[in-house]
Short mmCIF file of C-alpha atoms (C1' of nucleotides) in Angstrom, two decimals:
data_model
loop_
_atom_site.label_atom_id
_atom_site.label_comp_id
_atom_site.label_asym_id
_atom_site.label_seq_id
_atom_site.Cartn_x
_atom_site.Cartn_y
_atom_site.Cartn_z
CA MET A 1 -36.70 3.07 -36.88
CA ALA A 2 -33.44 3.86 -34.85
CA LYS A 3 -34.11 7.42 -35.37
CA PRO A 4 -32.64 10.24 -32.75
CA LEU A 5 -36.08 10.12 -31.47
CA SER A 6 -35.97 13.68 -30.09
CA LYS A 7 -37.71 14.09 -26.77
CA ALA A 8 -37.41 18.00 -26.45
CA HIS A 9 -36.80 18.82 -30.11
CA ARG A 10 -34.08 21.58 -29.57
CA THR A 11 -32.47 23.36 -32.35
CA ASP A 12 -29.13 21.23 -32.20
CA GLN A 13 -27.05 22.37 -29.31
CA PRO A 14 -23.41 21.32 -29.36
CA LYS A 15 -23.66 18.54 -26.64
CA GLU A 16 -26.74 17.39 -24.98
CA SER A 17 -26.26 15.36 -21.71
CA ALA A 18 -29.16 12.61 -21.23
CA HIS A 19 -28.54 12.70 -17.87
CA PRO A 20 -28.79 16.35 -16.37
CA PRO A 21 -26.14 16.68 -13.53
CA GLY A 22 -28.16 18.35 -11.13
CA SER A 23 -30.69 15.47 -9.80
CA GLU A 24 -31.72 13.94 -6.59
CA ALA A 25 -28.10 13.00 -5.36
CA VAL A 26 -27.03 16.61 -5.38
CA ASP A 27 -30.26 17.89 -3.84
CA ASP A 28 -29.25 15.37 -0.63
CA TYR A 29 -25.62 16.94 -0.67
CA LEU A 30 -26.72 20.49 -0.77
CA LYS A 31 -29.59 19.96 1.75
CA ALA A 32 -27.25 18.06 4.22
CA ILE A 33 -24.47 20.75 3.70
CA PHE A 34 -26.65 23.17 4.86
CA GLN A 35 -28.21 21.57 7.68
CA LEU A 36 -24.70 20.93 8.75
CA SER A 37 -23.28 24.04 8.51
CA GLY A 38 -25.87 25.76 11.20
CA ARG A 39 -25.66 29.48 11.98
CA PRO A 40 -23.27 31.09 12.15
CA GLU A 41 -22.56 29.25 9.00
CA ARG A 42 -19.36 27.00 9.07
CA GLN A 43 -17.11 24.78 6.94
CA VAL A 44 -18.24 21.32 6.82
CA SER A 45 -15.97 18.31 6.17
CA SER A 46 -16.52 15.43 4.05
CA THR A 47 -16.56 13.03 6.96
CA GLU A 48 -19.47 14.68 8.47
CA ILE A 49 -21.64 14.99 5.29
CA ALA A 50 -20.54 10.76 4.85
CA ALA A 51 -21.91 10.29 8.03
CA HIS A 52 -25.03 12.08 7.56
CA LEU A 53 -25.98 10.81 4.00
CA SER A 54 -24.76 7.08 5.28
CA ILE A 55 -22.33 7.10 2.19
CA THR A 56 -18.53 6.67 2.48
CA ALA A 57 -16.09 9.88 2.57
CA ALA A 58 -14.83 9.25 -0.66
CA SER A 59 -17.94 9.47 -1.96
CA VAL A 60 -18.50 12.66 -0.91
CA THR A 61 -15.13 14.04 -1.87
CA ASN A 62 -15.99 12.87 -5.79
CA MET A 63 -19.25 14.76 -5.24
CA LEU A 64 -17.83 17.56 -4.05
CA GLN A 65 -15.55 18.09 -6.63
CA LYS A 66 -18.25 17.79 -9.40
CA LEU A 67 -20.59 20.27 -7.28
CA ALA A 68 -17.69 22.93 -7.05
CA GLY A 69 -17.06 22.74 -10.73
CA GLN A 70 -20.38 23.36 -12.34
CA ASN A 71 -21.23 26.65 -13.15
CA PRO A 72 -22.53 28.33 -11.44
CA PRO A 73 -20.42 26.56 -8.58
CA LEU A 74 -22.80 25.12 -6.14
CA VAL A 75 -20.18 25.11 -3.32
CA ALA A 76 -17.16 26.37 -2.48
CA TYR A 77 -14.78 23.52 -1.84
CA GLU A 78 -11.40 23.79 -0.40
CA LYS A 79 -9.25 20.66 -0.37
CA HIS A 80 -8.74 19.16 2.93
CA HIS A 81 -10.98 22.37 4.63
CA GLY A 82 -14.57 21.08 3.95
CA VAL A 83 -17.08 23.08 2.00
CA LYS A 84 -19.80 26.03 2.14
CA LEU A 85 -22.55 26.47 -0.04
CA SER A 86 -22.18 28.94 -2.72
CA LYS A 87 -25.17 31.72 -3.17
CA ALA A 88 -26.71 29.23 -5.61
CA GLY A 89 -26.35 25.87 -3.84
CA LYS A 90 -27.83 27.73 -0.85
CA LYS A 91 -30.94 28.72 -2.77
CA ARG A 92 -31.56 25.15 -3.95
CA ALA A 93 -30.99 23.92 -0.72
CA LEU A 94 -33.58 26.30 0.72
CA GLU A 95 -35.96 25.04 -2.15
CA ILE A 96 -35.47 21.37 -0.90
CA VAL A 97 -36.04 22.33 2.78
CA ARG A 98 -38.93 24.35 1.67
CA HIS A 99 -40.42 21.36 -0.18
CA HIS A 100 -39.48 18.99 2.57
CA ARG A 101 -41.38 21.14 5.19
CA LEU A 102 -44.25 21.73 2.99
CA ILE A 103 -44.72 18.30 2.54
CA GLU A 104 -44.48 17.35 6.13
CA THR A 105 -47.26 19.89 7.07
CA PHE A 106 -49.46 18.43 4.38
CA LEU A 107 -48.86 15.02 4.90
CA HIS A 108 -49.92 15.72 8.69
CA GLU A 109 -52.75 18.30 8.06
CA ILE A 110 -54.29 16.82 4.65
CA LEU A 111 -53.51 13.33 5.06
CA ASP A 112 -53.71 12.69 8.68
CA TYR A 113 -50.13 11.20 8.71
CA PRO A 114 -48.98 10.96 12.36
CA TRP A 115 -46.13 13.29 12.91
CA ASP A 116 -43.33 10.25 13.44
CA GLU A 117 -44.09 9.36 10.05
CA VAL A 118 -44.10 12.59 7.83
CA HIS A 119 -40.28 12.89 7.50
CA GLN A 120 -39.54 9.69 5.78
CA GLU A 121 -42.16 10.26 3.18
CA ALA A 122 -41.21 13.88 2.60
CA GLU A 123 -37.43 12.86 2.56
CA ARG A 124 -38.14 10.83 -0.63
CA LEU A 125 -40.94 13.32 -2.26
CA GLU A 126 -38.96 16.77 -1.90
CA HIS A 127 -36.96 15.93 -4.87
CA PHE A 128 -40.10 15.16 -7.11
CA ILE A 129 -42.52 17.58 -6.69
CA SER A 130 -43.03 20.34 -9.28
CA GLU A 131 -43.20 23.91 -8.44
CA ARG A 132 -47.14 23.31 -9.27
CA PHE A 133 -47.45 21.43 -6.82
CA GLU A 134 -45.74 23.31 -4.20
CA GLU A 135 -47.76 26.15 -4.78
CA ARG A 136 -50.88 23.92 -4.45
CA ILE A 137 -50.32 22.51 -1.57
CA ALA A 138 -48.61 25.40 0.23
CA ALA A 139 -52.23 27.59 -0.38
CA LYS A 140 -54.43 24.82 0.33
CA LEU A 141 -52.39 24.69 3.78
CA GLY A 142 -52.43 28.73 3.96
CA HIS A 143 -49.15 29.28 3.18
CA PRO A 144 -47.95 28.00 6.82
CA GLU A 145 -44.59 29.15 8.54
CA PHE A 146 -43.77 26.17 10.22
CA ASP A 147 -44.29 22.54 9.86
CA PRO A 148 -45.37 19.70 12.30
CA HIS A 149 -42.20 19.80 14.19
CA GLY A 150 -41.96 23.64 14.64
CA HIS A 151 -39.40 23.95 11.86
CA ALA A 152 -39.56 27.27 9.79
CA ILE A 153 -40.59 26.60 6.06
CA PRO A 154 -38.63 29.15 3.89
CA ALA A 155 -40.61 31.31 1.63
CA LEU A 156 -40.60 31.18 -1.89
CA ASP A 157 -37.52 33.79 -1.55
CA GLY A 158 -35.46 31.60 0.39
CA SER A 159 -36.02 34.06 3.65
CA LEU A 160 -36.72 32.54 7.26
CA PRO A 161 -38.09 34.10 10.22
CA ALA A 162 -35.21 35.31 12.50
CA GLN A 163 -35.71 33.24 15.47
CA GLU A 164 -33.08 32.41 17.92
CA PRO A 165 -34.37 28.86 19.67
CA GLN A 166 -31.90 27.67 22.04
CA ALA A 167 -31.44 24.20 23.04
CA LEU A 168 -33.55 22.88 25.98
CA SER A 169 -30.17 21.56 27.40
CA GLN A 170 -29.02 25.13 27.81
CA LEU A 171 -31.91 25.99 30.07
CA ARG A 172 -31.05 26.41 33.57
CA PRO A 173 -33.04 24.98 36.83
CA GLY A 174 -35.89 26.74 37.39
CA GLN A 175 -36.05 28.45 33.80
CA SER A 176 -39.21 28.24 31.65
CA ALA A 177 -39.62 28.47 28.19
CA LYS A 178 -41.95 27.45 25.18
CA VAL A 179 -40.93 24.36 22.77
CA SER A 180 -40.19 25.67 19.59
CA SER A 181 -39.55 22.97 17.56
CA VAL A 182 -38.54 18.89 17.99
CA SER A 183 -36.40 17.30 15.66
CA ASP A 184 -37.68 15.12 13.09
CA ASN A 185 -35.69 12.39 12.12
CA ASP A 186 -35.96 9.80 14.58
CA PRO A 187 -39.70 8.41 14.50
CA GLU A 188 -39.24 6.80 18.06
CA MET A 189 -38.13 9.87 19.65
CA LEU A 190 -41.05 11.78 18.07
CA ARG A 191 -43.56 9.11 19.59
CA TYR A 192 -41.74 9.21 22.80
CA LEU A 193 -41.93 13.28 22.99
CA ALA A 194 -46.17 12.90 21.79
CA ALA A 195 -46.56 11.03 24.71
CA GLN A 196 -44.90 12.98 27.00
CA GLY A 197 -47.16 15.59 25.72
CA ILE A 198 -44.03 17.69 24.35
CA ARG A 199 -44.59 19.50 21.05
CA PRO A 200 -43.80 22.50 19.41
CA GLY A 201 -46.30 25.67 21.38
CA VAL A 202 -45.86 23.81 25.10
CA LYS A 203 -44.66 25.60 27.58
CA LEU A 204 -42.30 23.55 30.08
CA THR A 205 -40.19 24.63 32.95
CA LEU A 206 -37.03 22.63 33.67
CA SER A 207 -36.99 21.43 37.28
CA GLU A 208 -34.00 20.04 37.76
CA GLN A 209 -31.11 18.78 36.23
CA LEU A 210 -29.54 15.56 37.35
CA PRO A 211 -25.98 15.44 38.28
CA PHE A 212 -23.58 13.91 35.44
CA GLN A 213 -25.87 15.60 32.39
CA GLY A 214 -27.79 12.20 32.91
CA ALA A 215 -31.11 13.52 32.63
CA TYR A 216 -33.48 16.62 32.80
CA GLN A 217 -36.81 16.86 34.67
CA VAL A 218 -39.17 19.23 33.29
CA ARG A 219 -42.68 19.78 34.03
CA ILE A 220 -45.16 20.30 30.99
CA GLY A 221 -47.36 23.26 31.18
CA SER A 222 -49.31 22.75 33.86
CA SER A 223 -49.48 19.25 34.32
CA THR A 224 -48.60 17.85 37.78
CA LYS A 225 -45.91 14.75 37.29
CA PRO A 226 -42.89 15.85 35.49
CA ALA A 227 -41.25 14.47 32.36
CA LEU A 228 -37.53 13.18 32.37
CA LEU A 229 -35.35 13.68 29.23
CA SER A 230 -32.05 12.12 28.11
CA HIS A 231 -29.23 14.87 27.54
CA SER A 232 -29.47 13.71 23.90
CA LEU A 233 -33.18 14.25 24.09
CA ALA A 234 -32.72 17.58 25.60
CA GLU A 235 -30.18 18.53 22.77
CA ALA A 236 -33.14 17.41 20.28
CA ILE A 237 -35.44 20.08 21.39
CA THR A 238 -35.09 23.89 21.00
CA VAL A 239 -37.02 26.38 22.91
CA SER A 240 -37.47 30.00 23.13
CA LYS A 241 -37.89 31.87 26.34
CA PRO A 242 -41.40 33.82 26.47
CA GLN A 243 -40.93 37.26 25.81
CA GLN A 244 -38.18 38.88 27.94
CA MET B 1 -13.71 6.99 9.50
CA ALA B 2 -13.98 4.83 6.48
CA LYS B 3 -16.28 2.21 8.27
CA PRO B 4 -19.06 0.21 6.40
CA LEU B 5 -21.39 2.53 7.59
CA SER B 6 -24.28 0.27 7.15
CA LYS B 7 -27.44 1.56 6.80
CA ALA B 8 -29.69 -1.17 7.13
CA HIS B 9 -27.69 -3.71 9.48
CA ARG B 10 -28.20 -6.99 8.05
CA THR B 11 -26.85 -10.21 9.29
CA ASP B 12 -24.08 -10.08 6.24
CA GLN B 13 -25.60 -11.39 3.08
CA PRO B 14 -22.93 -12.82 0.80
CA LYS B 15 -23.50 -9.96 -1.68
CA GLU B 16 -25.76 -6.63 -1.58
CA SER B 17 -26.18 -4.60 -4.66
CA ALA B 18 -26.49 -0.86 -3.74
CA HIS B 19 -28.44 0.00 -6.64
CA PRO B 20 -31.49 -2.52 -6.42
CA PRO B 21 -32.55 -3.42 -9.81
CA GLY B 22 -36.22 -2.45 -9.55
CA SER B 23 -36.02 1.16 -10.19
CA GLU B 24 -37.91 4.02 -11.70
CA ALA B 25 -36.79 2.76 -15.37
CA VAL B 26 -38.34 -0.77 -14.62
CA ASP B 27 -41.57 0.47 -13.57
CA ASP B 28 -41.82 2.69 -16.62
CA TYR B 29 -40.89 -0.70 -19.06
CA LEU B 30 -43.54 -2.33 -17.01
CA LYS B 31 -45.99 0.05 -17.45
CA ALA B 32 -45.31 0.75 -21.09
CA ILE B 33 -45.59 -2.74 -21.94
CA PHE B 34 -49.19 -3.29 -20.07
CA GLN B 35 -50.36 -0.22 -21.71
CA LEU B 36 -49.05 -1.47 -25.18
CA SER B 37 -50.15 -5.40 -25.15
CA GLY B 38 -53.99 -4.37 -24.88
CA ARG B 39 -56.56 -6.45 -24.49
CA PRO B 40 -56.79 -9.16 -25.42
CA GLU B 41 -53.12 -9.52 -24.64
CA ARG B 42 -50.72 -9.70 -26.93
CA GLN B 43 -46.80 -9.69 -27.73
CA VAL B 44 -45.18 -6.26 -27.53
CA SER B 45 -42.29 -5.33 -29.85
CA SER B 46 -39.11 -3.68 -28.82
CA THR B 47 -39.47 -1.10 -31.13
CA GLU B 48 -43.03 -0.05 -29.88
CA ILE B 49 -41.72 0.03 -26.67
CA ALA B 50 -38.87 2.31 -28.03
CA ALA B 51 -41.30 4.81 -29.62
CA HIS B 52 -43.55 4.96 -26.58
CA LEU B 53 -41.02 5.61 -23.75
CA SER B 54 -38.77 7.91 -26.63
CA ILE B 55 -35.51 5.72 -26.07
CA THR B 56 -33.89 3.76 -28.70
CA ALA B 57 -34.93 0.20 -29.37
CA ALA B 58 -31.50 -1.06 -28.52
CA SER B 59 -31.72 0.04 -25.08
CA VAL B 60 -35.16 -1.49 -24.91
CA THR B 61 -33.63 -4.70 -25.64
CA ASN B 62 -31.24 -4.30 -23.58
CA MET B 63 -33.47 -3.66 -20.48
CA LEU B 64 -35.74 -6.65 -21.79
CA GLN B 65 -32.98 -9.18 -21.31
CA LYS B 66 -32.43 -7.87 -17.70
CA LEU B 67 -36.56 -7.96 -17.33
CA ALA B 68 -36.46 -11.60 -18.30
CA GLY B 69 -33.47 -12.46 -16.11
CA GLN B 70 -34.90 -11.37 -12.49
CA ASN B 71 -36.03 -13.66 -10.12
CA PRO B 72 -39.10 -13.96 -10.38
CA PRO B 73 -39.08 -13.01 -14.26
CA LEU B 74 -41.28 -9.87 -14.75
CA VAL B 75 -41.44 -10.58 -18.48
CA ALA B 76 -41.67 -13.33 -20.89
CA TYR B 77 -39.33 -12.29 -23.63
CA GLU B 78 -38.59 -14.47 -26.81
CA LYS B 79 -35.75 -12.65 -28.78
CA HIS B 80 -36.99 -11.37 -32.11
CA HIS B 81 -40.49 -11.89 -31.01
CA GLY B 82 -41.34 -9.36 -28.29
CA VAL B 83 -42.55 -9.61 -25.08
CA LYS B 84 -45.37 -10.49 -22.46
CA LEU B 85 -45.82 -8.99 -18.87
CA SER B 86 -45.54 -12.36 -16.40
CA LYS B 87 -47.74 -12.53 -13.69
CA ALA B 88 -44.99 -10.81 -11.55
CA GLY B 89 -44.44 -8.01 -13.84
CA LYS B 90 -48.47 -7.83 -14.47
CA LYS B 91 -48.66 -7.31 -10.72
CA ARG B 92 -46.17 -4.55 -10.47
CA ALA B 93 -47.53 -2.57 -13.61
CA LEU B 94 -50.77 -2.83 -11.87
CA GLU B 95 -49.73 -1.19 -8.86
CA ILE B 96 -47.80 1.51 -11.21
CA VAL B 97 -51.27 2.15 -12.87
CA ARG B 98 -53.27 2.26 -9.59
CA HIS B 99 -50.71 4.81 -8.28
CA HIS B 100 -50.54 7.00 -11.43
CA ARG B 101 -54.47 7.05 -11.48
CA LEU B 102 -55.11 7.66 -7.93
CA ILE B 103 -52.51 10.53 -8.08
CA GLU B 104 -54.17 11.73 -11.16
CA THR B 105 -57.67 11.92 -9.15
CA PHE B 106 -56.20 13.39 -6.09
CA LEU B 107 -54.07 16.12 -8.00
CA HIS B 108 -57.49 16.92 -9.59
CA GLU B 109 -60.14 16.48 -6.54
CA ILE B 110 -58.20 17.71 -3.70
CA LEU B 111 -55.48 20.12 -5.15
CA ASP B 112 -57.67 21.49 -8.17
CA TYR B 113 -55.41 20.92 -10.68
CA PRO B 114 -56.93 21.43 -14.04
CA TRP B 115 -57.77 17.84 -15.77
CA ASP B 116 -54.73 18.59 -18.44
CA GLU B 117 -52.27 18.96 -16.00
CA VAL B 118 -52.47 15.90 -13.96
CA HIS B 119 -51.07 13.68 -16.21
CA GLN B 120 -47.37 14.86 -16.13
CA GLU B 121 -47.16 15.07 -12.50
CA ALA B 122 -48.47 11.82 -11.83
CA GLU B 123 -46.24 10.47 -14.27
CA ARG B 124 -43.37 11.64 -12.12
CA LEU B 125 -44.91 11.04 -8.93
CA GLU B 126 -46.41 7.53 -9.34
CA HIS B 127 -42.67 5.82 -8.67
CA PHE B 128 -42.07 7.48 -5.41
CA ILE B 129 -44.95 7.55 -3.11
CA SER B 130 -45.32 4.85 -0.26
CA GLU B 131 -47.98 2.31 0.38
CA ARG B 132 -48.77 4.50 3.09
CA PHE B 133 -49.45 7.50 0.76
CA GLU B 134 -51.46 5.61 -1.82
CA GLU B 135 -53.64 4.17 1.20
CA ARG B 136 -54.23 7.67 2.71
CA ILE B 137 -55.23 9.21 -0.71
CA ALA B 138 -57.29 6.45 -1.39
CA ALA B 139 -59.28 6.69 1.50
CA LYS B 140 -59.40 10.42 1.62
CA LEU B 141 -60.97 10.16 -1.92
CA GLY B 142 -63.27 7.73 -0.99
CA HIS B 143 -61.60 4.76 -2.89
CA PRO B 144 -62.64 6.03 -6.28
CA GLU B 145 -63.02 3.51 -9.11
CA PHE B 146 -61.92 6.04 -11.86
CA ASP B 147 -59.51 8.79 -12.74
CA PRO B 148 -60.63 12.13 -13.98
CA HIS B 149 -60.17 10.85 -17.62
CA GLY B 150 -62.64 7.83 -17.04
CA HIS B 151 -59.97 5.40 -16.86
CA ALA B 152 -60.74 2.61 -14.34
CA ILE B 153 -58.18 2.42 -11.40
CA PRO B 154 -57.04 -1.03 -10.22
CA ALA B 155 -57.99 -2.28 -6.99
CA LEU B 156 -55.58 -3.20 -4.44
CA ASP B 157 -55.71 -6.71 -5.66
CA GLY B 158 -54.69 -5.76 -9.23
CA SER B 159 -58.62 -6.22 -10.33
CA LEU B 160 -60.09 -4.08 -12.97
CA PRO B 161 -63.90 -3.63 -13.41
CA ALA B 162 -64.86 -5.40 -16.82
CA GLN B 163 -65.60 -2.88 -19.39
CA GLU B 164 -66.12 -2.85 -22.77
CA PRO B 165 -65.63 0.73 -24.01
CA GLN B 166 -65.04 1.07 -27.87
CA ALA B 167 -63.56 3.97 -29.49
CA LEU B 168 -65.61 6.63 -30.80
CA SER B 169 -64.52 6.04 -34.12
CA GLN B 170 -66.15 3.16 -34.14
CA LEU B 171 -69.76 4.54 -33.43
CA ARG B 172 -72.19 4.67 -36.79
CA PRO B 173 -74.06 8.23 -37.65
CA GLY B 174 -76.99 8.14 -35.63
CA GLN B 175 -75.68 6.19 -32.70
CA SER B 176 -75.51 7.54 -28.88
CA ALA B 177 -73.25 6.72 -26.50
CA LYS B 178 -71.73 7.85 -23.32
CA VAL B 179 -68.22 8.89 -22.94
CA SER B 180 -66.33 6.67 -21.10
CA SER B 181 -63.10 8.07 -21.28
CA VAL B 182 -60.51 10.20 -22.65
CA SER B 183 -56.97 9.95 -23.46
CA ASP B 184 -54.69 11.68 -20.90
CA ASN B 185 -51.31 12.05 -22.40
CA ASP B 186 -52.03 15.01 -24.65
CA PRO B 187 -52.85 18.38 -22.27
CA GLU B 188 -53.48 20.46 -25.52
CA MET B 189 -56.11 17.84 -26.74
CA LEU B 190 -57.34 18.02 -23.41
CA ARG B 191 -58.26 21.57 -23.45
CA TYR B 192 -59.78 21.15 -26.30
CA LEU B 193 -62.11 18.51 -25.57
CA ALA B 194 -63.23 20.33 -22.14
CA ALA B 195 -63.85 23.41 -24.27
CA GLN B 196 -66.11 21.17 -26.48
CA GLY B 197 -67.82 20.02 -23.33
CA ILE B 198 -66.59 16.43 -23.97
CA ARG B 199 -65.72 14.66 -20.50
CA PRO B 200 -66.51 11.21 -19.16
CA GLY B 201 -70.14 10.69 -18.57
CA VAL B 202 -71.28 13.32 -21.03
CA LYS B 203 -73.77 11.43 -23.43
CA LEU B 204 -73.65 12.15 -27.18
CA THR B 205 -74.61 11.14 -30.58
CA LEU B 206 -72.64 10.64 -33.91
CA SER B 207 -74.82 12.72 -36.33
CA GLU B 208 -72.43 12.63 -39.48
CA GLN B 209 -69.04 11.12 -40.32
CA LEU B 210 -67.37 12.85 -42.98
CA PRO B 211 -65.63 11.04 -46.00
CA PHE B 212 -62.45 9.91 -45.97
CA GLN B 213 -62.11 9.73 -42.35
CA GLY B 214 -61.70 13.49 -42.09
CA ALA B 215 -63.88 14.11 -39.02
CA TYR B 216 -66.49 13.05 -37.03
CA GLN B 217 -69.59 15.37 -36.01
CA VAL B 218 -71.30 14.77 -32.97
CA ARG B 219 -73.94 16.33 -30.77
CA ILE B 220 -73.13 16.91 -27.24
CA GLY B 221 -75.64 15.95 -24.79
CA SER B 222 -78.73 18.55 -25.49
CA SER B 223 -76.73 21.51 -26.76
CA THR B 224 -77.47 22.43 -30.57
CA LYS B 225 -74.06 23.15 -32.28
CA PRO B 226 -72.33 19.82 -32.77
CA ALA B 227 -68.65 19.80 -32.25
CA LEU B 228 -66.20 18.73 -34.96
CA LEU B 229 -63.48 15.90 -33.97
CA SER B 230 -60.54 14.69 -36.31
CA HIS B 231 -60.22 11.33 -36.68
CA SER B 232 -57.16 10.84 -34.25
CA LEU B 233 -59.46 12.51 -31.71
CA ALA B 234 -62.20 10.01 -32.22
CA GLU B 235 -59.64 7.34 -31.56
CA ALA B 236 -58.79 8.79 -28.29
CA ILE B 237 -62.16 8.71 -26.66
CA THR B 238 -63.84 5.65 -25.47
CA VAL B 239 -67.72 5.08 -25.20
CA SER B 240 -70.12 2.62 -24.09
CA LYS B 241 -73.65 2.21 -25.34
CA PRO B 242 -76.32 3.08 -22.46
CA GLN B 243 -77.59 -0.19 -21.50
CA GLN B 244 -78.50 -1.91 -24.65
"C1'" DT C 1 8.88 19.67 16.44
"C1'" DT C 2 7.71 15.14 14.99
"C1'" DG C 3 5.54 11.06 14.11
"C1'" DA C 4 1.44 8.42 14.82
"C1'" DA C 5 -3.57 8.84 14.26
"C1'" DA C 6 -7.28 10.97 12.20
"C1'" DT C 7 -9.04 12.81 8.27
"C1'" DA C 8 -9.40 13.41 3.20
"C1'" DT C 9 -8.40 12.59 -1.27
"C1'" DT C 10 -6.89 9.84 -5.44
"C1'" DA C 11 -7.22 5.89 -8.32
"C1'" DG C 12 -9.62 2.41 -10.13
"C1'" DC C 13 -13.92 -0.62 -9.86
"C1'" DC C 14 -18.75 -1.67 -10.65
"C1'" DA C 15 -23.91 -1.50 -12.11
"C1'" DT C 16 -27.39 1.09 -14.18
"C1'" DG C 17 -29.42 2.81 -18.09
"C1'" DA C 18 -28.78 5.46 -21.71
"C1'" DC C 19 -26.47 5.83 -26.64
"C1'" DT C 20 -24.58 4.54 -31.87
"C1'" DA C 21 -22.69 1.50 -34.91
"C1'" DA C 22 -22.62 -2.56 -37.01
"C1'" DA C 23 -24.40 -7.43 -37.40
"C1'" DT C 24 -28.33 -10.23 -37.94
"C1'" DA C 25 -32.73 -12.00 -37.85
"C1'" DT C 26 -37.67 -11.75 -40.13
"C1'" DC C 27 -40.87 -10.59 -43.16
"C1'" DG C 28 -43.39 -9.31 -47.40
"C1'" DC C 29 -42.82 -9.56 -51.98
"C1'" DT C 30 -42.33 -10.86 -56.47
"C1'" DA D 1 -37.50 -19.34 -53.07
"C1'" DG D 2 -34.98 -15.34 -52.54
"C1'" DC D 3 -34.17 -10.56 -51.91
"C1'" DG D 4 -34.34 -6.41 -50.07
"C1'" DA D 5 -36.45 -3.57 -46.48
"C1'" DT D 6 -37.43 -3.28 -41.96
"C1'" DA D 7 -37.20 -4.95 -37.12
"C1'" DT D 8 -34.30 -6.50 -33.82
"C1'" DT D 9 -30.20 -7.56 -31.31
"C1'" DT D 10 -25.01 -7.33 -30.29
"C1'" DA D 11 -20.81 -4.97 -29.13
"C1'" DG D 12 -18.70 -1.39 -26.97
"C1'" DT D 13 -19.09 3.38 -25.13
"C1'" DC D 14 -20.34 6.87 -21.58
"C1'" DA D 15 -22.15 9.57 -17.31
"C1'" DT D 16 -23.72 8.91 -12.61
"C1'" DG D 17 -22.83 8.18 -8.05
"C1'" DG D 18 -21.74 4.59 -5.50
"C1'" DC D 19 -17.81 1.52 -3.41
"C1'" DT D 20 -12.61 -0.53 -1.40
"C1'" DA D 21 -7.81 0.23 -1.19
"C1'" DA D 22 -4.15 2.92 -1.42
"C1'" DT D 23 -1.92 7.23 -0.47
"C1'" DA D 24 -1.31 12.09 1.10
"C1'" DT D 25 -2.46 15.61 4.41
"C1'" DT D 26 -3.52 17.83 8.87
"C1'" DT D 27 -3.78 17.58 13.72
"C1'" DC D 28 -2.90 16.91 18.28
"C1'" DA D 29 0.20 15.36 22.04
"C1'" DA D 30 4.28 14.06 23.67
#
DNA sequence: TTGAAATATTAGCCATGACTAAATATCGCT
DNA sequence: AGCGATATTTAGTCATGGCTAATATTTCAA
C-alpha cells in the first residue's frame, strides 16, 4: 500500500508543490516590511528586515527574491535598493496585522491576559487562525477598531482609520495631548507604563524636557506627581493633540 | 552588519540546532500513534500511521527512526514490527490531545462554532497555543472533562477518567444505552447525527439490527420515529449502559 | 574623485520532512 | 517448507528557509 494517497483529489494538475510557498515565514516578512516602511511609504533595506526578524541579511535577500518572483509578486524588489510591498503583498500584510491585533484584543478582553503578554502569543497565533476564527472573535468583541495598545485594527477590506498620531517625544514643554498608542513588543516597558498609569486614552502634559534628550517629565491626567520617561520611551508612545 | 544576531543569548553551547527537532510534524505523529494504539495498548504499523496522516509509509519509517533516536526517545521502535509510545512520547501526545479537546470545547462554547467545524480548526491550533493559553481557556470553561463530541479531556497530569464505552455496533437489539461520544473527524457525519438528535448524553435504544450488518435501527430518547444508522456510523458512536 | 567602510548579494551548506523507486523482510497459505 | 503477496525499509531527491564565507556594490569622507 504505497499509493499516491491523494489528500485533496484534484483532477491531476501538471505539478503540485507539497509545501505551498506562502507560509509562516512569508507572512513574517510581509508584516516586517509593512511595519518598517512606515508612512509615507519608503523602501526597506535587507539589513533592516534582518534586524527586525533576528535573522541574517543573506537569508533576507534570498527570501526577497522569492517574494518578488511570485505570481503575483508580493514585493517590488530592486537589487541593492530595498523593497516595497506590492498591492498583493500589502493586502496580505494587512490581513496578518488584522489577525494580530484582533487576537491581542481577544486575549486581553476575553481571556484576561495582562496587556504585556498578548503580543507574544498573538505573534504565533496570527499565522494559523482561519477566516472563520477571525470573524468569530471580531463579532464577539463587537468589531473593535483598536487593540489594547491603541493600534488601529485594519478592517476586512484593509482600510485603516486616518490618524496622525505623533511621537510623544515631538511634544514641546507645556503641551497637552492624549495617549494614542504604546509600542507593544516589549513586555517590560508595558509593565512600566502600566505602573505609571500611561495607557491609550489617558491625557498627559509634558511639563519639562530635561537637557540632552535625557528624559521627559510628564504629568498624567490630573494626578499630582509627574512621571519621568526616557527618550526611547517617549518615542514608543504616540499622542494626538485633543481637538485643535 | 552580519553578526551572529543572537536571539536568546546563551553562554555559547557546543552546537545549537536552529530548527529544533520537536515541531508540528512530531506532534502529529505522536498523536496519531496514541490514537491508533488504542486500549489495551498495541504496536502500531507504519502503514497505519501513513494512512492516518495521509502520507507515504516511507516518510513514516523515516520519522519513526528519528523519534526513536531522540533523547529521551519518544517511541519504542522495532524494525518491521511497529512502534509504541515511550513514557515521554505518551506525555507529549496527551498534552496535544488535551490542547485539541480544550480548543474544540472553547470554540464551541465561547465562540459558538457549530460542532462539526471545531475539529478542523483545533487540528491546526493545537500545535501553537502556549501553556498560558491552555490554562486560560480551561479556566474560562470551568475545567471541562469532556469535549463537545463527548471525548474525555486529559487532565494536566495526563490522566483520563476511567471509562469503558463500547461501540454502538456492539449493542444487541432491545438494549438501551447512553451516547458517550461520537467520532469528530467527519463534519458531514456530525451534521447528520445532529439532525437525528444523536449527541453525547442522549439515551437510545437499539430496536432492530437489519441483516448482513446493513443498518441499525435506533429509537432516540423518547421520540417516536426511529433513526437508521449504517454500520460505519454505528462504529463511530460509543455508548455506555446506564448503571447496571 | 577615490578608496575604505558599510551594505547587500551570491554561492554553497545544512536540517526538516515530504516524495519515488528499489530492495528486503514478514506473513499466509498450500 | 517454500512461494508469492503484502508490508516495510533503504536510498536518493526535492523545496523551504535558515546559516557562513566570499564577493560585489554603494556610500561617504578626505
